[in-house]
Coordinates of N, CA and C in Angstrom, one line a residue:
X1 N -7.6 -18.0 -8.5 CA -8.4 -17.6 -9.6 C -9.5 -16.7 -9.1
X2 N -10.2 -17.1 -8.0 CA -11.3 -16.3 -7.5 C -11.0 -15.7 -6.1
X3 N -9.7 -15.7 -5.8 CA -9.3 -15.2 -4.5 C -9.8 -13.8 -4.3
X4 N -10.5 -13.7 -3.2 CA -11.0 -12.4 -2.8 C -12.2 -11.9 -3.5
X5 N -12.8 -12.7 -4.4 CA -14.0 -12.3 -5.2 C -15.2 -12.5 -4.3
X6 N -15.4 -11.5 -3.5 CA -16.5 -11.7 -2.4 C -17.9 -11.7 -3.0
X7 N -18.1 -11.3 -4.2 CA -19.5 -11.4 -4.7 C -19.7 -12.4 -5.9
X8 N -18.6 -13.2 -6.2 CA -18.7 -14.1 -7.3 C -19.5 -15.3 -6.9
X9 N -20.6 -15.7 -7.6 CA -21.4 -16.9 -7.4 C -22.0 -17.4 -8.7
X10 N -21.2 -17.6 -9.7 CA -21.7 -18.1 -11.0 C -21.5 -19.6 -11.1
X11 N -22.3 -20.2 -11.9 CA -22.2 -21.7 -12.1 C -21.0 -22.0 -13.0
X12 N -20.0 -22.6 -12.5 CA -18.8 -23.0 -13.2 C -18.7 -24.5 -13.2
X13 N -19.7 -25.2 -12.9 CA -19.7 -26.7 -12.7 C -19.3 -27.4 -14.1
X14 N -19.6 -26.8 -15.2 CA -19.3 -27.4 -16.5 C -18.0 -27.1 -17.0
X15 N -17.1 -26.4 -16.3 CA -15.8 -26.1 -16.8 C -15.0 -27.4 -17.0
X16 N -14.2 -27.4 -18.1 CA -13.4 -28.5 -18.5 C -12.1 -28.4 -17.8
X17 N -11.9 -29.2 -16.8 CA -10.7 -29.0 -15.9 C -9.7 -30.1 -15.9
X18 N -9.7 -31.1 -16.8 CA -8.7 -32.2 -16.7 C -7.3 -31.8 -16.9
X19 N -7.0 -30.6 -17.4 CA -5.6 -30.2 -17.5 C -5.1 -29.3 -16.4
X20 N -5.9 -29.0 -15.5 CA -5.6 -28.1 -14.4 C -4.6 -28.8 -13.4
X21 N -3.5 -28.1 -13.1 CA -2.5 -28.6 -12.3 C -2.4 -28.0 -10.9
X22 N -2.8 -26.7 -10.8 CA -2.7 -25.9 -9.6 C -4.1 -25.3 -9.3
X23 N -4.7 -25.7 -8.1 CA -5.9 -25.1 -7.6 C -5.6 -24.3 -6.3
X24 N -4.4 -24.1 -6.0 CA -4.0 -23.4 -4.8 C -4.7 -22.0 -4.7
X25 N -5.3 -21.8 -3.5 CA -5.9 -20.5 -3.2 C -7.1 -20.1 -4.2
X26 N -7.6 -21.1 -4.9 CA -8.6 -20.8 -5.9 C -9.8 -20.0 -5.4
X27 N -10.3 -20.4 -4.3 CA -11.5 -19.8 -3.8 C -11.3 -19.0 -2.4
X28 N -10.0 -18.8 -2.1 CA -9.7 -18.1 -0.9 C -10.3 -16.8 -0.8
X29 N -11.2 -16.6 0.1 CA -11.9 -15.3 0.3 C -13.1 -15.1 -0.6
X30 N -13.4 -16.1 -1.4 CA -14.6 -16.0 -2.2 C -15.8 -16.3 -1.4
X31 N -16.2 -15.5 -0.5 CA -17.2 -15.8 0.5 C -18.6 -16.0 0.0
X32 N -18.9 -15.6 -1.2 CA -20.3 -15.8 -1.7 C -20.4 -17.0 -2.6
X33 N -19.3 -17.5 -3.1 CA -19.4 -18.7 -4.0 C -20.0 -19.9 -3.3
X34 N -21.1 -20.4 -3.9 CA -21.7 -21.6 -3.3 C -22.3 -22.5 -4.3
X35 N -21.6 -22.7 -5.4 CA -22.0 -23.6 -6.5 C -21.4 -25.0 -6.3
X36 N -22.0 -26.0 -6.9 CA -21.5 -27.3 -6.9 C -20.5 -27.6 -7.9
X37 N -19.2 -27.9 -7.5 CA -18.2 -28.2 -8.5 C -17.6 -29.6 -8.3
X38 N -18.5 -30.4 -7.7 CA -18.0 -31.8 -7.4 C -17.8 -32.6 -8.6
X39 N -18.3 -32.2 -9.7 CA -18.1 -33.0 -11.0 C -16.8 -32.6 -11.7
X40 N -16.0 -31.7 -11.2 CA -14.8 -31.3 -11.8 C -13.8 -32.5 -11.9
X41 N -13.1 -32.6 -13.0 CA -12.1 -33.6 -13.1 C -10.8 -33.0 -12.5
X42 N -10.4 -33.6 -11.3 CA -9.2 -33.1 -10.6 C -8.1 -34.1 -10.7
X43 N -8.1 -35.0 -11.6 CA -7.1 -36.0 -11.7 C -5.7 -35.6 -12.0
X44 N -5.5 -34.4 -12.5 CA -4.1 -33.9 -12.8 C -3.7 -32.8 -11.8
X45 N -4.6 -32.4 -10.9 CA -4.2 -31.4 -9.9 C -3.1 -31.9 -9.0
X46 N -2.1 -31.1 -8.9 CA -1.0 -31.4 -8.0 C -0.9 -30.5 -6.7
X47 N -1.5 -29.4 -6.8 CA -1.5 -28.4 -5.7 C -2.9 -28.0 -5.4
X48 N -3.3 -28.3 -4.1 CA -4.6 -27.9 -3.6 C -4.6 -27.2 -2.3
X49 N -3.5 -26.6 -1.9 CA -3.4 -25.9 -0.6 C -4.2 -24.6 -0.6
X50 N -4.7 -24.3 0.5 CA -5.5 -23.1 0.7 C -6.6 -22.9 -0.3
X51 N -7.2 -24.0 -0.8 CA -8.2 -23.9 -1.9 C -9.4 -23.1 -1.4
X52 N -9.8 -23.2 -0.2 CA -11.0 -22.5 0.3 C -10.8 -22.0 1.7
X53 N -11.2 -20.8 2.0 CA -11.2 -20.3 3.4 C -12.5 -19.9 3.9
X54 N -13.5 -20.2 3.1 CA -14.9 -19.8 3.4 C -15.9 -20.9 3.0
X55 N -17.1 -20.6 2.9 CA -18.2 -21.6 2.6 C -18.0 -22.3 1.3
X56 N -17.4 -21.9 0.2 CA -17.4 -22.5 -1.1 C -17.4 -24.0 -1.0
X57 N -16.4 -24.6 -0.5 CA -16.3 -26.1 -0.5 C -16.8 -26.7 0.8
X58 N -17.0 -25.9 1.8 CA -17.3 -26.4 3.1 C -18.7 -27.0 3.1
X59 N -19.6 -26.7 2.1 CA -20.9 -27.2 2.1 C -21.2 -28.2 1.0
X60 N -20.2 -28.5 0.2 CA -20.3 -29.3 -1.0 C -19.7 -30.7 -0.7
X61 N -20.2 -31.7 -1.4 CA -19.6 -33.0 -1.3 C -18.6 -33.2 -2.4
X62 N -17.4 -33.1 -2.1 CA -16.3 -33.2 -3.1 C -15.5 -34.5 -2.9
X63 N -16.2 -35.4 -2.2 CA -15.5 -36.7 -1.9 C -15.2 -37.5 -3.2
X64 N -15.8 -37.2 -4.3 CA -15.6 -37.9 -5.6 C -14.4 -37.3 -6.3
X65 N -13.8 -36.3 -5.8 CA -12.6 -35.7 -6.5 C -11.5 -36.7 -6.5
X66 N -10.8 -36.8 -7.6 CA -9.6 -37.7 -7.8 C -8.4 -36.9 -7.3
X67 N -7.8 -37.3 -6.2 CA -6.7 -36.5 -5.6 C -5.4 -37.3 -5.6
X68 N -5.4 -38.3 -6.5 CA -4.2 -39.2 -6.6 C -2.9 -38.5 -7.0
X69 N -3.0 -37.4 -7.7 CA -1.9 -36.6 -8.2 C -1.4 -35.5 -7.3
X70 N -2.2 -35.2 -6.3 CA -1.9 -34.1 -5.4 C -0.7 -34.4 -4.6
X71 N 0.3 -33.5 -4.7 CA 1.5 -33.6 -3.9 C 1.6 -32.6 -2.8
X72 N 0.8 -31.5 -2.8 CA 0.7 -30.5 -1.8 C -0.7 -30.2 -1.5
X73 N -1.2 -30.6 -0.4 CA -2.6 -30.4 0.0 C -2.7 -29.6 1.3
X74 N -1.9 -29.9 2.2 CA -1.9 -29.2 3.6 C -3.3 -29.2 4.1
X75 N -3.8 -30.3 4.7 CA -5.1 -30.3 5.4 C -5.3 -29.2 6.4
X76 N -4.2 -28.8 6.9 CA -4.2 -27.7 7.9 C -4.8 -26.4 7.3
X77 N -4.5 -26.2 6.1 CA -4.9 -24.9 5.4 C -6.0 -25.1 4.3
X78 N -6.2 -26.3 3.9 CA -7.0 -26.5 2.7 C -8.4 -26.0 3.0
X79 N -9.0 -26.2 4.1 CA -10.3 -25.7 4.4 C -10.3 -24.7 5.6
X80 N -9.3 -24.0 5.7 CA -9.1 -23.0 6.8 C -10.3 -22.1 6.8
X81 N -11.0 -21.9 7.9 CA -12.1 -21.0 8.0 C -13.4 -21.7 7.7
X82 N -13.4 -22.9 7.3 CA -14.7 -23.6 6.9 C -15.2 -24.2 8.2
X83 N -15.9 -23.5 9.0 CA -16.3 -23.9 10.3 C -17.3 -25.0 10.4
X84 N -18.0 -25.3 9.2 CA -19.0 -26.3 9.3 C -18.7 -27.5 8.3
X85 N -17.5 -27.7 7.9 CA -17.2 -28.8 7.0 C -17.4 -30.1 7.7
X86 N -18.2 -31.0 7.1 CA -18.5 -32.3 7.7 C -18.6 -33.4 6.7
X87 N -17.9 -33.3 5.6 CA -17.9 -34.3 4.5 C -16.9 -35.4 4.7
X88 N -17.2 -36.6 4.3 CA -16.3 -37.7 4.4 C -15.3 -37.8 3.2
X89 N -14.1 -37.5 3.5 CA -13.0 -37.5 2.4 C -12.1 -38.7 2.6
X90 N -12.6 -39.7 3.3 CA -11.7 -40.9 3.5 C -11.4 -41.7 2.2
X91 N -12.1 -41.4 1.1 CA -11.9 -42.1 -0.1 C -10.8 -41.4 -0.9
X92 N -10.3 -40.2 -0.5 CA -9.3 -39.5 -1.2 C -8.0 -40.2 -1.1
X93 N -7.3 -40.3 -2.3 CA -6.0 -40.9 -2.3 C -5.0 -39.8 -2.0
X94 N -4.3 -39.9 -0.9 CA -3.4 -38.9 -0.5 C -1.9 -39.5 -0.5
X95 N -1.7 -40.5 -1.2 CA -0.4 -41.2 -1.1 C 0.7 -40.4 -1.8
X96 N 0.4 -39.5 -2.7 CA 1.4 -38.7 -3.4 C 1.9 -37.6 -2.5

């Protein structure tokens, strides 16, 4: 959705997201985006690969995201390029 949007930095925290199924590559290359989207309802998201390759999610606490429906996450690529990511995601349900 915001792939390559290098100057995008609007507040989208109030977006209604419970029907979203695919967040793949959503913020890939969106190097300026730095808003808090931790309140998003991610309970129906099935695809989260390559969601961020820059600061967007690397500085936010998204540990509260419901990941129980995610079937493709690929940790190897999910936060690719996020050199300072240090959040605890141990509460994420990755069983699917």
